[in-house]
Coordinates of C-alpha atoms in Angstrom, one line a residue:
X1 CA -78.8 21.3 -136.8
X2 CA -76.0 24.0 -137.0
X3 CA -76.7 26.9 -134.8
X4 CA -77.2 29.8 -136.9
X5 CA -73.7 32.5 -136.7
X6 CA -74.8 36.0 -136.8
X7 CA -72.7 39.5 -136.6
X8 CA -73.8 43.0 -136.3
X9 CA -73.5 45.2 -139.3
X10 CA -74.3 48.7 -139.7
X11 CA -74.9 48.6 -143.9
X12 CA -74.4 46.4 -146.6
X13 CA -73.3 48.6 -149.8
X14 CA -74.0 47.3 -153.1
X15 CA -71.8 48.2 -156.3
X16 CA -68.6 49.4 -154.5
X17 CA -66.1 50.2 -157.2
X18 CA -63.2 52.1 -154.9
X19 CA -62.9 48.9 -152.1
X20 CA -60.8 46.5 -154.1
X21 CA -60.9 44.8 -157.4
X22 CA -64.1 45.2 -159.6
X23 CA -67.3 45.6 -158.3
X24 CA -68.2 44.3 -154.9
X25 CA -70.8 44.6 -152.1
X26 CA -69.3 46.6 -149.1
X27 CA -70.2 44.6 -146.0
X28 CA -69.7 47.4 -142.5
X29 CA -69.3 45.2 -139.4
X30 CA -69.4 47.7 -136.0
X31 CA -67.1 48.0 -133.6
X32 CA -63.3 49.6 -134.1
X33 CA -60.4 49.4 -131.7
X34 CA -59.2 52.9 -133.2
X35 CA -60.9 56.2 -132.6
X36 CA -59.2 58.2 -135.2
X37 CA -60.9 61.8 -134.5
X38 CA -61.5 62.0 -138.6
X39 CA -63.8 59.0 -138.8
X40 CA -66.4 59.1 -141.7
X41 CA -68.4 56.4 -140.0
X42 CA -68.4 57.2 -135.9
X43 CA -71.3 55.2 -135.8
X44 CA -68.4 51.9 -136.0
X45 CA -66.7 52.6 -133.6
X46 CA -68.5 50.7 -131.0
X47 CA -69.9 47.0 -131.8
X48 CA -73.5 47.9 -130.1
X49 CA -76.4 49.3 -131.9
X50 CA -76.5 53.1 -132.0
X51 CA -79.2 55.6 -132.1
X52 CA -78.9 58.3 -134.6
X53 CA -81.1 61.6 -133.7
X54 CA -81.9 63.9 -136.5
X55 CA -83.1 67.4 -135.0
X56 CA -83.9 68.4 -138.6
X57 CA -86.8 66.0 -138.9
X58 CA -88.2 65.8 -135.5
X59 CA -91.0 67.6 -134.5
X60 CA -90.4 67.3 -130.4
X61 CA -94.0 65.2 -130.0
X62 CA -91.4 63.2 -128.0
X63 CA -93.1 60.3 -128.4
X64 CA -89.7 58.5 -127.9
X65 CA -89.1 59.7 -124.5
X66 CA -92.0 58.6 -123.5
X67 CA -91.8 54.8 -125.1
X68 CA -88.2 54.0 -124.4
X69 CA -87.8 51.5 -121.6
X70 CA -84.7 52.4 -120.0
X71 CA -85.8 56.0 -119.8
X72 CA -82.7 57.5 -121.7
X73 CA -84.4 59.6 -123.3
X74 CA -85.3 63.7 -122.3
X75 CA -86.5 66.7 -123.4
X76 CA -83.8 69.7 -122.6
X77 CA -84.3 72.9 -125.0
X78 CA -84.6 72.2 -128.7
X79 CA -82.9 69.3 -127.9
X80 CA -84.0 65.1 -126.8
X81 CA -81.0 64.2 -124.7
X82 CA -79.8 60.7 -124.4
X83 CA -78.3 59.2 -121.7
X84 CA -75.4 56.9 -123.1
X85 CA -75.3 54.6 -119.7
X86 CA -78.9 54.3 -119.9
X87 CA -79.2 53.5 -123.8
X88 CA -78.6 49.8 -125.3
X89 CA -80.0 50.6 -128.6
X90 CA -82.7 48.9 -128.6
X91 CA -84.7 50.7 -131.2
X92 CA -88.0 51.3 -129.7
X93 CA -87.2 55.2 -130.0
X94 CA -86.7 54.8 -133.8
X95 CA -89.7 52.4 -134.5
X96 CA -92.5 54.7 -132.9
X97 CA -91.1 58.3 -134.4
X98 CA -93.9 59.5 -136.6
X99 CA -91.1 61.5 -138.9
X100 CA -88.4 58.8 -139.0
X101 CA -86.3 61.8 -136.7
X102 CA -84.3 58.5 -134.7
X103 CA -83.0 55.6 -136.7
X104 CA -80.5 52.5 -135.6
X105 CA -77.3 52.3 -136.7
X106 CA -76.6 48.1 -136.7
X107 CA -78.5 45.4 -136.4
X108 CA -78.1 41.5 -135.9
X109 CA -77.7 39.3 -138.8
X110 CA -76.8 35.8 -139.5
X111 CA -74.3 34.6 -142.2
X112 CA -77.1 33.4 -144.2
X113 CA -79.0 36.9 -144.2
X114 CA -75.9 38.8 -145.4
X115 CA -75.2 36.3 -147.9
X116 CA -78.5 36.3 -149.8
X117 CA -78.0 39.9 -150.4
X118 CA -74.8 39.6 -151.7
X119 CA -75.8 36.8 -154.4
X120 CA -78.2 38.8 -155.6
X121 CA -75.4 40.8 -156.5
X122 CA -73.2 38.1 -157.7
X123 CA -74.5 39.0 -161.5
X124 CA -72.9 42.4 -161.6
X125 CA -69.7 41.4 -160.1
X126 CA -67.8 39.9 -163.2
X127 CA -64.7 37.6 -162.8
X128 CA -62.8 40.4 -160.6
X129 CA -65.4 41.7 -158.2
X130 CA -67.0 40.3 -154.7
X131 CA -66.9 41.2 -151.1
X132 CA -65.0 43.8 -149.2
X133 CA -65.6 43.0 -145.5
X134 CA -65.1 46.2 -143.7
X135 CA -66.2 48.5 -141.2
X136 CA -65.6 49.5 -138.4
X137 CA -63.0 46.6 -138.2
X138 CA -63.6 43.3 -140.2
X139 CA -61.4 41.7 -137.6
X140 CA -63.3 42.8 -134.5
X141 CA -65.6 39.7 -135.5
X142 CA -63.5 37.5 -136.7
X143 CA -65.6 34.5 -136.5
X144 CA -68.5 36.2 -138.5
X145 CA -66.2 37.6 -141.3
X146 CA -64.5 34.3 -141.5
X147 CA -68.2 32.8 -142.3
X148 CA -68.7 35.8 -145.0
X149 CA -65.2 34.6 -146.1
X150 CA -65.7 31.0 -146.4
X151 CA -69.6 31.1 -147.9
X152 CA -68.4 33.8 -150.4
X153 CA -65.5 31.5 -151.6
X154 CA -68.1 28.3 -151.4
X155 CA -69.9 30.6 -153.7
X156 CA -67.5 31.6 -156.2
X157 CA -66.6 35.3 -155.7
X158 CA -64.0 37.0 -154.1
X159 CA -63.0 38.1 -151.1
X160 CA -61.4 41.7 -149.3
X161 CA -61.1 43.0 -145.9
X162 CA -60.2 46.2 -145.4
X163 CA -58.6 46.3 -141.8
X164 CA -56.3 49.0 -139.6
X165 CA -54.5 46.0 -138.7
X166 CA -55.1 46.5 -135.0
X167 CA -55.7 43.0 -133.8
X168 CA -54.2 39.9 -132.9
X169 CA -51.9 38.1 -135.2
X170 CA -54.0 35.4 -134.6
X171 CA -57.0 36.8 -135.9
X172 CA -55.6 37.7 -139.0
X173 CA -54.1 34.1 -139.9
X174 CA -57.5 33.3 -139.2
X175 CA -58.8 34.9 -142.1
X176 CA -55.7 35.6 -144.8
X177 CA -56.4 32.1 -146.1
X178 CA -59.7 32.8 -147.6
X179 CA -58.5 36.6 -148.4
X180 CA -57.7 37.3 -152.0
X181 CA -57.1 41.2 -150.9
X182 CA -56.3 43.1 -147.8
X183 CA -57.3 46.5 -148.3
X184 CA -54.5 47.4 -145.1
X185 CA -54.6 51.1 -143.9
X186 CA -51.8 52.9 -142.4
X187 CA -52.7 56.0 -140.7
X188 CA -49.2 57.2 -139.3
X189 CA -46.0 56.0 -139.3
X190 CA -45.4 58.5 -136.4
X191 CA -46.3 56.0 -133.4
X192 CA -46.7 59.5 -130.8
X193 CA -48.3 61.0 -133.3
X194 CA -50.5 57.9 -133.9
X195 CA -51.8 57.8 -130.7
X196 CA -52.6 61.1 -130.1
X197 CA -54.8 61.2 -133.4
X198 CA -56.0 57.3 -133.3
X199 CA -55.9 56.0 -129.6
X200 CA -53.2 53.6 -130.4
X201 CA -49.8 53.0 -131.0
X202 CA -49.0 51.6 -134.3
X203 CA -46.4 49.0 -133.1
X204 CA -48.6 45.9 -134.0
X205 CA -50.2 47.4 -137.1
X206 CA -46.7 47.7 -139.0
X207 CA -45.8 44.6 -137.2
X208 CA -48.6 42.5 -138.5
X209 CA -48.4 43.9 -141.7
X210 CA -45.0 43.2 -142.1
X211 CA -45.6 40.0 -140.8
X212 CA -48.9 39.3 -143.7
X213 CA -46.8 40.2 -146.3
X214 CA -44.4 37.6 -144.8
X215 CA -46.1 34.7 -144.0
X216 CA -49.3 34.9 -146.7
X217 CA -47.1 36.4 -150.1
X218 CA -50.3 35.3 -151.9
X219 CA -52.4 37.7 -150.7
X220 CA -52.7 41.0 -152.5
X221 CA -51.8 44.1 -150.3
X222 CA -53.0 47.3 -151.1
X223 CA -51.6 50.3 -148.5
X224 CA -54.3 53.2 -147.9
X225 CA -53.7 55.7 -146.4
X226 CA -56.6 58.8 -145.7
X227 CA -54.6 62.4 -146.5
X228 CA -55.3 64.7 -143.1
X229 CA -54.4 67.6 -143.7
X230 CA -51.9 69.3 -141.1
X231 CA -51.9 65.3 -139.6
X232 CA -49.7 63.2 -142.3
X233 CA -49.8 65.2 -145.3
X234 CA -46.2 66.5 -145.2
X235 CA -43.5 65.0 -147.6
X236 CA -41.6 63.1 -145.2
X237 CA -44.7 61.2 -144.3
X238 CA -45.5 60.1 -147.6
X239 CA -42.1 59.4 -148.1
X240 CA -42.5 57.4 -145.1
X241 CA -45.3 55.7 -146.3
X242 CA -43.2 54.7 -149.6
X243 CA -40.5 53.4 -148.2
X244 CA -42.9 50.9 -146.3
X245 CA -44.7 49.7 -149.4
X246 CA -41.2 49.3 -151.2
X247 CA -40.5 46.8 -148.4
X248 CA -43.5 44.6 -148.4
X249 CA -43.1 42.6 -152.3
X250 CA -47.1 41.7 -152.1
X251 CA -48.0 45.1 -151.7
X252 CA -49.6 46.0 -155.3
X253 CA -50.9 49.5 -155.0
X254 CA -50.5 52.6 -152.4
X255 CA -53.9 54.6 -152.4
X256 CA -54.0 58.0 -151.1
X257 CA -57.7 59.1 -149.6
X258 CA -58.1 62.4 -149.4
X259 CA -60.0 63.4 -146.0
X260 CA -63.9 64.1 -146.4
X261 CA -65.9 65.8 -143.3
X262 CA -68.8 63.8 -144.0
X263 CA -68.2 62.0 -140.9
X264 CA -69.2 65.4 -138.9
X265 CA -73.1 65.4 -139.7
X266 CA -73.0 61.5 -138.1
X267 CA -71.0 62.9 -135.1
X268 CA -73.9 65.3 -134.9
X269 CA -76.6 62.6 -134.9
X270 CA -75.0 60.7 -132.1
X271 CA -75.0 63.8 -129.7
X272 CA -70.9 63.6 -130.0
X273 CA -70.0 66.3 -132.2
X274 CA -66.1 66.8 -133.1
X275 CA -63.9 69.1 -132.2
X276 CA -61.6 67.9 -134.5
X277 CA -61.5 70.4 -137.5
X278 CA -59.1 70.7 -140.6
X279 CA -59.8 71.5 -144.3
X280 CA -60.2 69.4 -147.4
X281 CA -57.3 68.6 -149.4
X282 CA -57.6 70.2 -152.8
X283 CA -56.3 68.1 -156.0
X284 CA -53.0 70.2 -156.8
X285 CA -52.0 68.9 -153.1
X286 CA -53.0 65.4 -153.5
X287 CA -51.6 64.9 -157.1
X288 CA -48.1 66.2 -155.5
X289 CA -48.7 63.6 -152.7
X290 CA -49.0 61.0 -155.3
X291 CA -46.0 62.1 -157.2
X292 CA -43.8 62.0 -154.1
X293 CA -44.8 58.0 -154.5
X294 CA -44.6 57.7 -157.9
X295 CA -40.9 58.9 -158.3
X296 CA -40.2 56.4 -155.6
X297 CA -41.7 53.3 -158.6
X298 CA -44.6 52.6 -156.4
X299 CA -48.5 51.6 -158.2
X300 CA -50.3 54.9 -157.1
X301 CA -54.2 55.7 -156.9

């Protein structure tokens, strides 16, 4: 009997329409080797399950603190304090709260599991839709999303991973084989500037998309880029970001994301709040963005 593969995912979205072709079920693996301080999802940042704490909801009974087994948990003020080097997510918090106050962020599931959701939505998908394995980083389990990969192909429907192309090269000849799309973001061209705001350098990221685009032409290459505002929103850095699409012949479409602080109430939840602040792009801004691309012949969204 084949031993059962499993991965931990923290949501499985169903009728995507902005993460590649068509329709498609979003599929969030945890864990991220960047820590970009704008992150919608902080909760993928690291592969282990996650407690989220909503003060709004909870009613201080603390009926967690006094069921968890590692003793993480404590009353301080209006708050339930968690120790992070006590906490392994185990849940028990979250499955005795009486107002649903703590919930876990990721759980274990096999190939199998994942898959028999995303059948059910096969129906919807139509000839252009499928699978967008994402995250976190689809290539931070790269034996899992190859599974997703390979069942989902098996199955008929097609396949994206959206990746910040930190990894090893190796990892993502692993999986551009059974990849109709690679949703690739580029944060930065800057690499100081990179760093500071992401954790990393950006050497290997150009390098191994230069290097996809290269070696896999079939694949489908769409650039994305999220628009910070006072981070890469200037003209030079879109220009920037043109001239690298203009290189790669595979890459199809340049997407500009304009920055959302939805990530700020999860920061919250986690007890890590941000002190990363900035404002929202407005559409005048974005729509000159775009044009700065557009003059330069490039597929903009």
């Amino acid at each position: 009997m084949t031993e059962k593969l499993y991965g931990t995912v923290f949501n499985i979205q169903h009728y995507c329409i902005h993460d590649g072709p068509g329709i498609r079920t979003g599929i969030f693996l945890k864990g991220c080797p960047l820590h970009c301080l704008w992150c919608a999802n902080p909760e993928s940042q690291t592969i282990h399950p996650q407690i989220f704490w909503d003060a709004r909801q909870c009613n201080f009974c603390e009926t967690c603190v006094k069921t968890c087994p590692n003793n993480a948990l404590s009353r301080s003020g209006s708050r339930i304090q968690t120790d992070s080097k006590k906490c392994d997510g185990c849940g028990s918090c979250a499955a005795v709260c009486p107002r649903q106050a703590r919930t876990v962020s990721g759980k274990q599931m096999s190939t199998e599991e994942v898959m028999t959701e995303v059948l059910e939505d096969k129906l919807f998908m139509g000839a252009e839709g499928g699978i967008t394995v994402t995250g976190g980083e689809a290539t931070m389990q790269p034996v899992f999303t190859h599974a997703l990969l390979q069942a989902s192909k098996y199955a008929g429907i097609t396949t994206a991973i959206e990746t910040c192309g930190y990894t090893s090269w190796e990892h993502l000849a692993l999986l551009a084989p059974l990849c109709d799309t690679f949703l690739y973001d580029v944060k930065l061209l800057d690499p100081v500037r990179h760093q500071y705001y992401t954790g990393q350098k950006n050497n290997l990221i150009l390098s191994n998309l230069k290097k996809l685009a290269a070696k896999f032409p079939d694949c489908d290459i769409w650039i994305r880029m999220p628009v910070i505002p006072g981070v890469n929103d200037t003209e030079n850095d879109i220009k920037q970001l043109g001239e690298l699409a203009s290189s790669l012949h595979s890459c199809s479409q340049v997407h500009l994301l304009p920055y959302h602080n939805l990530g700020e109430g999860k920061r919250e939840q986690l007890g890590a709040p941000s002190s990363f602040i900035t404002e929202i792009p407005g559409t005048e801004h974005m729509n000159r963005l775009r044009c700065i691309l557009k003059e330069m012949n490039l597929c903009v969204f």
